[in-house]
Coordinates of C-alpha atoms in Angstrom, one line a residue:
Chain A
M2 CA 113.7 10.7 81.9
K3 CA 116.5 8.9 80.0
D4 CA 117.1 11.9 77.8
K5 CA 117.3 14.1 80.8
T6 CA 119.9 11.9 82.5
L7 CA 121.9 11.7 79.2
H8 CA 121.8 15.5 78.9
A9 CA 122.9 15.9 82.5
I10 CA 125.8 13.5 81.9
Y11 CA 126.8 15.4 78.8
L12 CA 126.6 18.7 80.7
L13 CA 128.8 17.3 83.5
F14 CA 131.3 16.0 81.0
V15 CA 131.4 19.5 79.4
I16 CA 131.9 21.1 82.8
M17 CA 134.7 18.6 83.6
G18 CA 136.3 19.3 80.3
A19 CA 136.1 23.0 80.9
I20 CA 137.6 22.6 84.3
I21 CA 140.5 20.5 82.9
V22 CA 141.1 23.1 80.1
G23 CA 140.9 25.9 82.7
I24 CA 143.4 24.1 85.0
A25 CA 145.7 23.5 82.1
V26 CA 145.6 27.1 80.9
F27 CA 146.1 28.3 84.5
A28 CA 149.0 25.8 85.0
I29 CA 150.6 26.9 81.8
R30 CA 150.2 30.5 82.7
A31 CA 151.6 29.7 86.2
I32 CA 154.6 28.0 84.6
D33 CA 155.1 31.0 82.3
R34 CA 154.9 33.3 85.3
D35 CA 157.4 31.1 87.2
A36 CA 159.8 31.2 84.3
E37 CA 159.4 35.0 84.1
S38 CA 159.8 35.2 87.9
S39 CA 162.9 32.9 87.6
D40 CA 164.3 35.3 85.0
W41 CA 163.8 38.2 87.5
V42 CA 165.4 36.2 90.3
N43 CA 168.3 35.4 87.9
Q44 CA 168.6 39.1 87.1
T45 CA 168.7 40.0 90.7
H46 CA 171.4 37.4 91.3
A47 CA 173.3 38.8 88.3
T48 CA 173.1 42.3 89.7
I49 CA 174.5 41.1 93.0
Y50 CA 177.2 39.2 91.1
E51 CA 178.1 42.4 89.2
L52 CA 178.2 44.4 92.4
D53 CA 180.4 41.8 94.0
G54 CA 182.6 41.8 90.9
M55 CA 182.9 45.6 91.1
M56 CA 184.0 45.4 94.8
S57 CA 186.4 42.5 94.4
E58 CA 188.0 44.0 91.2
L59 CA 188.3 47.4 93.0
Q60 CA 190.0 45.8 96.0
A61 CA 192.3 43.8 93.7
G62 CA 193.1 47.1 91.8
E63 CA 193.8 48.9 95.1
G64 CA 196.1 46.1 96.1
M65 CA 197.9 46.1 92.8
M66 CA 198.2 49.9 92.9
R67 CA 200.0 49.7 96.3
T68 CA 202.1 46.7 95.0
F69 CA 203.1 48.8 92.0
A70 CA 204.0 51.7 94.4
L71 CA 206.4 49.3 96.2
T72 CA 207.8 47.4 93.3
G73 CA 207.6 49.9 90.4
D74 CA 207.0 46.9 88.1
V75 CA 204.9 48.0 85.1
R76 CA 203.2 44.6 85.0
D77 CA 201.7 45.3 88.5
F78 CA 200.5 48.6 87.1
A79 CA 199.0 46.9 84.1
E80 CA 197.3 44.4 86.4
C81 CA 196.0 47.3 88.5
R82 CA 194.6 49.1 85.5
S83 CA 193.1 45.9 84.2
N84 CA 191.3 45.4 87.6
Y85 CA 189.9 49.0 87.5
F86 CA 188.7 48.5 84.0
A87 CA 187.1 45.2 85.0
V88 CA 185.2 47.3 87.7
L89 CA 183.9 49.5 84.8
Q90 CA 182.9 46.4 82.9
H91 CA 180.9 45.1 85.8
H92 CA 179.6 48.6 86.3
A93 CA 178.3 48.7 82.7
V94 CA 176.5 45.4 83.1
A95 CA 175.1 46.4 86.5
Q96 CA 173.9 49.7 85.0
A97 CA 172.0 47.8 82.3
L98 CA 170.5 45.4 84.8
A99 CA 169.2 48.3 86.9
S100 CA 168.1 50.5 84.0
D101 CA 164.6 50.6 85.4
N102 CA 165.7 51.7 88.9
P103 CA 166.7 55.4 89.1
G104 CA 167.9 55.0 92.7
I105 CA 170.4 52.3 91.8
Q106 CA 171.4 54.2 88.7
S107 CA 172.4 57.3 90.7
S108 CA 174.4 55.2 93.1
L109 CA 176.1 53.5 90.2
A110 CA 176.9 56.8 88.6
E111 CA 178.6 57.8 91.9
L112 CA 180.6 54.5 91.9
E113 CA 181.6 55.1 88.3
T114 CA 183.0 58.5 89.2
A115 CA 184.8 56.9 92.1
V116 CA 186.4 54.3 89.9
K117 CA 187.5 56.8 87.4
A118 CA 189.1 58.8 90.2
R119 CA 191.0 55.7 91.3
I120 CA 192.2 55.1 87.7
A121 CA 193.4 58.7 87.6
L122 CA 195.1 58.2 91.0
A123 CA 196.8 55.1 89.7
A124 CA 198.0 57.0 86.6
S125 CA 199.4 59.8 88.8
I126 CA 201.2 57.3 91.0
K127 CA 202.7 55.7 87.9
E128 CA 203.9 59.0 86.7
L129 CA 205.4 59.9 90.0
S130 CA 207.0 56.4 90.3
E131 CA 208.5 56.6 86.8
A132 CA 209.8 60.1 87.6
G133 CA 211.6 58.6 90.6
R134 CA 209.6 60.6 93.1
G135 CA 209.1 57.9 95.6
E136 CA 208.4 60.2 98.6
E137 CA 205.6 61.8 96.7
V138 CA 204.1 58.4 95.8
K139 CA 204.1 57.5 99.6
S140 CA 202.6 60.8 100.6
T141 CA 199.9 60.5 97.9
L142 CA 199.0 57.0 99.1
R143 CA 199.0 58.2 102.7
R144 CA 196.7 61.1 101.9
D145 CA 194.5 58.6 100.0
A146 CA 194.4 56.3 102.9
E147 CA 192.9 59.1 105.0
T148 CA 190.0 59.6 102.6
T149 CA 186.9 57.4 102.8
T150 CA 186.7 56.7 99.0
V151 CA 187.1 53.0 99.1
A152 CA 185.0 52.6 102.3
G153 CA 182.3 54.7 100.8
F154 CA 182.5 52.5 97.7
Q155 CA 182.1 49.5 99.9
Q156 CA 179.1 51.0 101.8
T157 CA 177.4 51.9 98.6
I158 CA 177.9 48.4 97.2
N159 CA 176.6 46.9 100.4
R160 CA 173.6 49.1 100.4
L161 CA 172.8 48.1 96.8
R162 CA 173.4 44.4 97.6
N163 CA 171.0 44.6 100.5
G164 CA 168.5 46.2 98.3
Q165 CA 168.9 43.3 95.9
F166 CA 168.5 40.8 98.7
E167 CA 165.3 42.5 99.8
L168 CA 164.1 42.3 96.2
L169 CA 165.0 38.6 96.2
S170 CA 163.1 38.1 99.4
E171 CA 160.1 39.9 98.0
R172 CA 160.2 37.9 94.8
D173 CA 160.5 34.7 96.7
R174 CA 157.5 35.6 98.8
E175 CA 155.5 36.4 95.6
S176 CA 156.7 33.2 94.1
Y177 CA 155.6 31.3 97.2
E178 CA 152.2 32.9 97.1
R179 CA 151.8 32.2 93.4
A180 CA 152.8 28.6 94.0
Q181 CA 150.2 28.4 96.9
T182 CA 147.5 29.8 94.6
T183 CA 148.5 27.4 91.8
R184 CA 148.3 24.5 94.3
F185 CA 144.9 25.7 95.5
V186 CA 143.5 26.2 92.0
V187 CA 144.8 22.9 90.7
G188 CA 143.7 21.1 93.9
L189 CA 140.2 22.7 93.7
G190 CA 140.0 21.7 90.0
V191 CA 141.0 18.2 90.7
V192 CA 138.6 17.8 93.6
S193 CA 135.8 19.4 91.6
N194 CA 136.5 17.1 88.8
L195 CA 136.5 14.1 91.1
L196 CA 133.2 15.2 92.6
L197 CA 131.7 15.7 89.1
F198 CA 133.1 12.3 88.1
G199 CA 131.4 10.8 91.1
V200 CA 128.1 12.4 90.1
V201 CA 128.5 11.1 86.6
A202 CA 129.3 7.7 87.8
W203 CA 126.3 7.7 90.1
L204 CA 124.1 8.9 87.3
I205 CA 125.4 6.2 85.0
R206 CA 125.0 3.6 87.7
D207 CA 121.4 4.8 88.4
T208 CA 120.5 4.8 84.7
L209 CA 122.0 1.3 84.3
A210 CA 120.1 0.0 87.3
S211 CA 116.8 1.5 86.1
R212 CA 117.5 0.1 82.6
R213 CA 118.2 -3.3 84.1
K214 CA 115.0 -3.1 86.1
L215 CA 113.1 -2.0 83.0
T216 CA 114.6 -4.9 81.0
Q217 CA 113.5 -7.3 83.7
T218 CA 110.0 -5.9 83.7
L219 CA 109.9 -6.1 79.9
E220 CA 111.2 -9.7 80.0
Q221 CA 108.5 -10.6 82.5
A222 CA 105.8 -8.8 80.5
N223 CA 107.1 -10.6 77.5
I224 CA 106.9 -13.9 79.1
V225 CA 103.3 -13.2 80.2
L226 CA 102.5 -11.9 76.7
E227 CA 104.1 -15.0 75.2
Q228 CA 101.9 -17.2 77.4
K229 CA 98.8 -15.2 76.5
V230 CA 99.7 -15.4 72.8
Q231 CA 100.2 -19.1 73.1
E232 CA 96.9 -19.5 74.9
R233 CA 95.1 -17.4 72.4
T234 CA 96.8 -19.1 69.6
G235 CA 95.7 -22.5 71.0
E236 CA 92.1 -21.1 71.3
L237 CA 92.3 -19.8 67.8
I238 CA 93.6 -23.1 66.5
A239 CA 90.8 -24.9 68.3
T240 CA 88.2 -22.4 67.0
N241 CA 89.6 -22.7 63.6
R242 CA 89.4 -26.5 63.7
R243 CA 85.8 -26.2 65.0
L244 CA 84.9 -23.7 62.3
T245 CA 86.5 -25.8 59.7
R246 CA 84.5 -28.8 60.8
E247 CA 81.4 -26.7 61.0
N248 CA 82.0 -25.2 57.7
R249 CA 82.6 -28.6 56.2
E250 CA 79.4 -29.9 57.9
R251 CA 77.6 -26.8 56.6
Q252 CA 78.9 -27.5 53.1
W253 CA 77.7 -31.0 53.4
T254 CA 74.4 -29.8 54.6
T255 CA 74.1 -27.3 51.8
L256 CA 75.1 -29.8 49.3
S257 CA 72.6 -32.2 50.8
Q258 CA 69.9 -29.5 50.8
E259 CA 70.7 -28.5 47.2
R260 CA 70.5 -32.1 46.3
Q261 CA 67.2 -32.4 48.1
L262 CA 65.9 -29.3 46.5
R263 CA 66.8 -30.5 43.1
Y264 CA 65.2 -33.8 44.0
N265 CA 62.1 -32.0 45.2
H266 CA 62.0 -29.9 42.0
A267 CA 62.4 -33.1 40.0
I268 CA 59.5 -34.6 41.9
V269 CA 57.4 -31.5 41.5
N270 CA 58.3 -31.4 37.8
T271 CA 57.3 -35.0 37.4
V272 CA 53.8 -34.3 38.8
S273 CA 51.2 -34.4 36.0
D274 CA 48.9 -31.9 37.7
L275 CA 49.6 -28.2 37.7
V276 CA 51.5 -27.1 40.8
F277 CA 51.7 -23.5 41.9
V278 CA 53.8 -22.4 44.9
L279 CA 52.4 -19.1 46.2
S280 CA 53.7 -16.5 48.5
K281 CA 51.6 -15.2 51.3
A282 CA 50.4 -12.5 49.0
L283 CA 49.3 -15.1 46.5
N284 CA 51.9 -14.4 43.9
V285 CA 53.4 -17.3 42.0
T286 CA 56.9 -18.0 43.2
R287 CA 57.3 -21.4 41.6
L288 CA 55.5 -23.7 39.1
N289 CA 56.0 -26.9 37.3
P290 CA 56.5 -27.3 33.6
V291 CA 52.9 -28.5 33.1
V292 CA 51.6 -25.0 34.0
A293 CA 53.5 -23.4 31.1
H294 CA 52.4 -26.2 28.8
A295 CA 48.7 -25.8 29.9
T296 CA 48.6 -22.0 29.8
G297 CA 50.8 -21.4 26.8
L298 CA 52.7 -18.8 29.0
T299 CA 56.4 -19.0 29.8
E300 CA 57.6 -19.6 33.2
E301 CA 59.0 -16.0 33.3
E302 CA 55.6 -14.5 32.4
I303 CA 53.9 -16.3 35.3
L304 CA 56.5 -16.0 38.1
G305 CA 55.9 -13.1 40.4
R306 CA 52.4 -12.5 39.0
P307 CA 49.2 -13.0 41.1
I308 CA 47.7 -16.5 40.9
A309 CA 44.4 -14.9 40.0
E310 CA 45.8 -14.1 36.5
V311 CA 45.9 -17.8 35.6
L312 CA 43.6 -19.4 38.1
R313 CA 40.0 -18.6 38.9
L314 CA 38.1 -20.4 41.6
S315 CA 34.6 -21.5 40.6
G316 CA 31.6 -19.8 42.2
E317 CA 33.0 -16.3 42.0
G318 CA 30.3 -13.8 41.8
E319 CA 28.1 -15.9 44.2
G320 CA 28.9 -14.2 47.5
A321 CA 32.5 -13.8 48.5
P322 CA 34.9 -13.9 45.6
A323 CA 36.8 -17.1 45.1
A324 CA 40.1 -15.3 45.3
D325 CA 39.2 -14.0 48.7
R326 CA 38.4 -17.5 49.8
L327 CA 41.8 -18.6 48.7
R328 CA 43.5 -15.7 50.4
R329 CA 41.5 -16.3 53.6
A330 CA 42.4 -20.0 53.6
V331 CA 46.1 -19.2 53.2
A332 CA 45.9 -16.4 55.8
E333 CA 44.2 -18.7 58.2
G334 CA 46.3 -21.7 57.4
R335 CA 43.5 -23.8 56.2
E336 CA 43.5 -26.4 53.5
L337 CA 41.1 -26.4 50.6
T338 CA 40.5 -29.7 49.1
N339 CA 38.9 -30.6 45.7
Y340 CA 37.7 -27.1 45.1
P341 CA 36.5 -26.4 41.6
A342 CA 38.6 -23.9 39.7
E343 CA 39.4 -22.8 36.1
L344 CA 42.7 -22.3 34.4
L345 CA 43.1 -19.3 32.2
D346 CA 45.5 -19.7 29.2
R347 CA 47.2 -17.1 27.1
S348 CA 44.2 -16.5 25.0
G349 CA 41.9 -16.1 28.0
K350 CA 40.2 -19.4 27.4
S351 CA 39.4 -21.3 30.6
R352 CA 39.6 -25.0 31.4
P353 CA 37.8 -26.5 34.4
G354 CA 39.7 -28.3 37.1
I355 CA 39.8 -29.1 40.8
I356 CA 42.4 -27.5 43.1
S357 CA 43.8 -28.5 46.4
V358 CA 45.5 -25.8 48.5
V359 CA 47.9 -26.7 51.3
P360 CA 49.4 -23.8 53.3
L361 CA 53.2 -23.7 53.6
R362 CA 54.4 -23.3 57.2
D363 CA 57.7 -22.3 58.7
D364 CA 57.8 -22.7 62.5
D365 CA 54.0 -22.6 62.6
M366 CA 53.9 -19.5 60.6
V367 CA 52.2 -19.5 57.2
V368 CA 54.6 -18.2 54.6
G369 CA 52.7 -19.2 51.5
A370 CA 50.8 -22.1 50.0
V371 CA 51.0 -24.9 47.4
V372 CA 48.2 -25.1 44.9
V373 CA 47.6 -28.3 42.9
L374 CA 45.3 -28.1 40.0
R375 CA 44.0 -31.2 38.3
L376 CA 42.3 -30.4 35.0
L377 CA 39.2 -32.2 34.3
S378 CA 39.8 -32.4 30.6
P379 CA 43.0 -33.8 29.2
L380 CA 45.6 -31.5 27.6
Chain B
M7 CA 215.2 29.1 23.5
R8 CA 211.5 29.4 23.7
R9 CA 211.3 25.9 25.2
G10 CA 213.7 27.0 27.9
V11 CA 211.6 30.1 28.9
F12 CA 208.5 28.0 29.0
G13 CA 210.2 25.4 31.2
R14 CA 211.4 28.1 33.6
A15 CA 207.9 29.6 33.8
V16 CA 206.4 26.1 34.7
L17 CA 209.1 25.7 37.3
V18 CA 208.3 29.1 38.9
V19 CA 204.6 28.4 39.0
G20 CA 205.2 24.9 40.4
L21 CA 207.5 26.3 43.1
T22 CA 205.0 29.0 43.9
L23 CA 202.1 26.5 44.3
L24 CA 204.4 24.3 46.4
S25 CA 205.4 27.1 48.6
S26 CA 201.8 28.3 49.0
S27 CA 200.6 24.8 49.8
S28 CA 203.3 24.3 52.3
S29 CA 202.6 27.6 53.9
A30 CA 198.9 26.8 54.5
I31 CA 198.4 26.2 58.2
K32 CA 197.2 22.8 59.3
P33 CA 195.2 22.1 62.5
T34 CA 197.6 19.4 63.4
E35 CA 200.6 21.7 63.4
H36 CA 201.8 24.2 66.0
F37 CA 201.2 27.6 64.5
R38 CA 201.9 31.1 65.8
L39 CA 200.2 34.5 65.6
A40 CA 202.5 35.5 62.8
D41 CA 201.4 32.5 60.8
L42 CA 197.8 33.5 61.2
E43 CA 198.6 37.2 60.4
K44 CA 200.3 36.1 57.3
E45 CA 197.4 34.1 56.1
R46 CA 195.6 36.3 53.5
S47 CA 192.7 34.2 52.7
M48 CA 191.5 33.4 56.2
T49 CA 187.7 32.8 56.4
P50 CA 185.6 32.0 59.5
E51 CA 185.4 28.4 58.4
K52 CA 189.2 28.1 58.0
F53 CA 189.9 29.9 61.3
A54 CA 187.5 27.6 63.2
D55 CA 189.0 24.5 61.6
L56 CA 192.5 25.4 62.9
F57 CA 191.4 25.0 66.6
Q58 CA 189.8 21.6 66.5
R59 CA 192.7 20.0 68.4
F60 CA 193.0 22.8 71.0
F61 CA 192.2 22.0 74.7
Y62 CA 190.0 23.9 77.1
E63 CA 191.7 25.7 79.9
L64 CA 190.0 28.5 81.9
Y65 CA 192.0 31.6 82.6
P66 CA 190.4 34.7 84.3
K67 CA 191.8 37.2 81.7
V68 CA 192.2 37.1 78.0
R69 CA 195.4 35.2 77.3
P70 CA 198.0 36.8 75.1
P71 CA 197.6 35.2 71.6
E72 CA 201.1 33.7 71.6
D73 CA 200.5 31.9 74.9
F74 CA 197.1 30.6 73.6
L75 CA 198.6 29.3 70.4
W76 CA 201.7 27.9 71.9
Q77 CA 199.9 26.0 74.7
R78 CA 197.1 25.0 72.3
A79 CA 194.8 25.5 75.2
G80 CA 192.5 28.4 76.3
D81 CA 189.0 29.4 76.8
C82 CA 186.2 31.1 75.0
D83 CA 187.4 34.7 75.2
D84 CA 190.9 33.8 74.1
Y85 CA 189.5 32.2 70.9
A86 CA 186.8 34.9 70.3
V87 CA 189.3 37.8 70.7
L88 CA 191.9 36.1 68.5
G89 CA 189.1 35.3 65.9
A90 CA 188.0 39.0 65.9
Y91 CA 191.6 40.1 65.5
I92 CA 192.5 37.7 62.6
L93 CA 189.2 37.9 60.7
G94 CA 189.2 41.6 61.1
R95 CA 192.6 41.7 59.4
N96 CA 191.1 39.7 56.6
G97 CA 188.3 42.2 56.0
F98 CA 185.5 40.7 58.0
K99 CA 183.4 42.8 60.2
T100 CA 183.3 41.1 63.6
R101 CA 181.5 41.7 66.9
L102 CA 182.7 40.3 70.2
M103 CA 179.8 39.3 72.4
Q104 CA 179.7 38.0 75.9
V105 CA 176.7 36.2 77.4
Q106 CA 176.2 36.0 81.2
L107 CA 174.6 32.6 82.0
T108 CA 172.7 31.9 85.2
G109 CA 174.4 30.2 88.1
S110 CA 178.0 29.8 89.1
N111 CA 179.0 33.1 87.5
V112 CA 179.5 31.6 84.1
D113 CA 179.8 33.8 81.1
H114 CA 180.7 32.9 77.6
A115 CA 182.3 34.9 74.8
V116 CA 181.8 34.4 71.0
V117 CA 182.8 36.3 67.9
F118 CA 180.0 37.2 65.5
V119 CA 180.9 37.6 61.8
T120 CA 178.5 40.1 60.3
E121 CA 179.0 39.2 56.6
K122 CA 178.0 35.6 57.2
N123 CA 175.6 36.0 60.1
V124 CA 177.4 33.4 62.0
Y125 CA 179.2 33.2 65.3
L126 CA 182.3 31.2 66.2
D127 CA 182.2 29.4 69.5
Y128 CA 185.2 27.8 71.1
N129 CA 182.9 25.0 72.4
N130 CA 182.1 24.0 68.9
R131 CA 185.7 23.7 67.7
Q132 CA 185.4 19.9 67.5
L133 CA 182.0 19.8 65.9
R134 CA 181.4 19.3 62.2
N135 CA 179.5 22.6 62.1
K136 CA 181.7 24.9 63.9
L137 CA 179.9 28.1 62.9
V138 CA 176.5 28.9 64.3
K139 CA 174.0 30.7 62.1
S140 CA 172.2 33.5 64.0
D141 CA 170.4 36.8 63.5
P142 CA 172.8 39.7 64.2
T143 CA 171.2 40.8 67.5
L144 CA 172.7 40.3 70.9
R145 CA 169.5 38.7 72.1
D146 CA 169.5 36.0 69.4
V147 CA 173.1 35.2 69.9
A148 CA 172.6 35.1 73.7
T149 CA 169.6 32.8 73.4
L150 CA 171.5 30.4 71.1
V151 CA 174.6 30.4 73.4
A152 CA 172.4 29.8 76.5
N153 CA 170.6 27.0 74.6
S154 CA 173.9 25.4 73.8
F155 CA 174.6 25.2 77.5
K156 CA 171.0 24.2 78.2
R157 CA 170.8 27.1 80.6
S158 CA 169.2 30.5 80.8
W159 CA 170.9 33.9 80.5
T160 CA 170.7 37.2 82.3
T161 CA 172.7 39.8 80.3
A162 CA 174.8 40.0 77.2
F163 CA 177.1 42.7 76.0
E164 CA 179.2 43.5 73.1
F165 CA 182.8 44.5 73.8
T166 CA 186.0 45.4 72.1
Y167 CA 189.4 44.2 73.1
S168 CA 192.8 45.3 72.3
Y169 CA 195.8 43.1 73.1
D170 CA 197.7 46.3 73.9
E171 CA 195.2 47.7 76.4
G172 CA 194.3 44.3 77.8
W173 CA 190.8 44.9 79.0
K174 CA 187.3 44.3 77.7
K175 CA 185.7 47.6 76.9
P176 CA 181.9 47.0 77.1
G177 CA 179.6 48.4 74.5
W178 CA 175.9 47.6 74.2
V179 CA 174.5 45.7 77.1
I180 CA 171.1 44.0 77.0
V181 CA 169.1 42.4 79.8
K182 CA 166.9 39.4 79.2
T183 CA 164.0 40.6 81.3
N184 CA 163.8 43.8 79.3
A185 CA 161.5 43.9 76.2
P186 CA 163.4 43.0 73.1
D187 CA 162.5 46.3 71.5
R188 CA 164.4 48.0 74.3
D189 CA 167.6 46.2 73.4
A190 CA 170.4 48.7 72.8
D191 CA 171.7 47.1 69.6
R192 CA 168.2 46.8 68.1
M193 CA 167.3 50.3 69.0
S194 CA 170.6 51.6 67.6
A195 CA 170.1 49.6 64.4
Q196 CA 166.6 51.2 64.0
Q197 CA 167.9 54.7 64.7
S198 CA 171.2 54.1 62.8
K199 CA 173.2 55.2 65.8
P200 CA 176.9 54.5 65.9
R201 CA 178.3 51.8 68.2
P202 CA 179.4 53.0 71.7

C-alpha cells in the first residue's frame, strides 16, 4: 500500500514535470513565433514606409521640377534629380521586401518605369530650359499635367499600401489567435499542475495520516507488549527463584540422601553376617564385604549373578526346591526367618548357616529382597 | 667638406621629418577634405580617430564633405561616405551599407573595409574601439548594427555614392525575414557574380 502510494506520487511528479517542460517548450516556441511574427510585421511596416517614401520623394521631385522650370536654377534641378533617385532607392528596397509577392513586383515594375519616365522628362525640361526655350518648357509641363502619370502612381502606391495594411490586419489576427492559444495552453498547464499538485498533497497527507495512525497503533501495541513482557519477566523471575530454591533443596536432599546411603552402606558393611540385596529376579545387586571374604569371590564376580550360585537353601531335593521357596517368598512379599542354608565358596565347598529374608518394598510393591546369612561356623 | 655634406643631409632629413610630423592631421584641429586627400598613409583606425570630437547632426541628404568637416558635425552617412572615399583613395576596398531599423523610420549607414573585415560606425567615434569586427555579409553587419541600437532591423542594402551625382545608388538589398542563403550578397559570393 505504501509502495503504491509512493509510486503514484512519483508518477504524478513525473507528469507535473512533463507538463512544466511541455509548457516551457510551448512558451519558448510561442516566443520564437512571436519574434518571427514581429519581424514580419516590421517588414510590412518597412514596405509601407518604402512606398510612402517613394510617393513623398516623387511629389518632392515633381515640385522641384516645376520650381526649376520657373527659376532655371541648376540646384533646383539637382534637388529634383536627387528626389527622383531617392524614389528609385526606396523602390529597390521595396522590391526586395516584396520579392515573394509577384503581384507587388509587377506593380513596382510599373512604378519604376514611371519614375524613369519622370527622370527623362526632367532631363528634357533641363535641356529646353538651358536652350532658352521657355515656351516649350511650359507646353511640355502643360501636356504632362494633362496625363495621369502621377495620379496613377499615387493610385498604385495606395493600392499597394492598402494591401500591406490588410496583411498587417491579417498578421495581427493570427498573432492574437496565437496569443489566445498560448494563454489557453499555459493556463491549462498551470491548472493541470495545480490539480496534480493537489492530488499529490492529498496523497501525502493521507499517507502521513495513515502512518501516524500506524505509529499510534504500534506505540499502543508496544505498551501492551511491554506490560506483558514485564509481567512475564516477573513470572519468570519468581519461577526462577522458586526453581533455584527447589534446586537448592533438591541438592540438599540429594546430599542428605547420598550421605544417608553412605551411612547405610557403612552400616551394612559393618554387619558381621553376610548380607545380600537381591532384585525381584533374585540376582545379587549388592553385598557386604563379608560375602567376598567368605566365598573367596570378588564383589564383581557376584554382582548381577543369581543368588543361587552362592547360596543354597537346605532341604532342596525334598519336595519344592529351596530356591523356589525363596522366589515364592519374595514374590509374595513374605519374610523367611531362620531358614537353614549353605554358602558356596569359590571352590564349591559349602558352609552351613541360617538365613533371614526380608522383602524390599517400594509403595507396597515388592522390588527385591534382603538376605542375611549367619554362618554357623566361624570364618 | 665631407662634414659639411653630412650636416646638410642631417638637416634635410630633420626638416623632412618635422614637416611630415607637422602635416599629420590631429583630431583636435580643423582639417579639410584636401588634408585628408593628401594623407597617404590613411588607415581605417587613423580615419576613425580623426572624428572623435565631431558632433552628431542629422541631415536628410549626404552632406558635402567640406561642410561636414568644416562644421565638425554630421550624421552616419556623411561619415560613411567620406570614409569610403578617403580609404578608397588609400587602396582599401570599401563597401557602403545602410541598415533599416524598425520603428520611427531610422536607418543607419556604415562603411565596411574588406581587407580588415571591420566596419566604421559614426556612433563609435568616441569609443576606444572605433572599428567593429564583422563577417563581410550584409546580414552580419545589419545584425551588429541593429544590436548596437538594441533594436531589430528589416532591410539592409549596399550602395554607392558619388559626391558629383549626389544620390545613393542601391546595390544588393537583403530582407531580414528571408532565409540567409537567399541574401543577394551571399548568393553572389557563392556564384562569383559581379556587384550590381
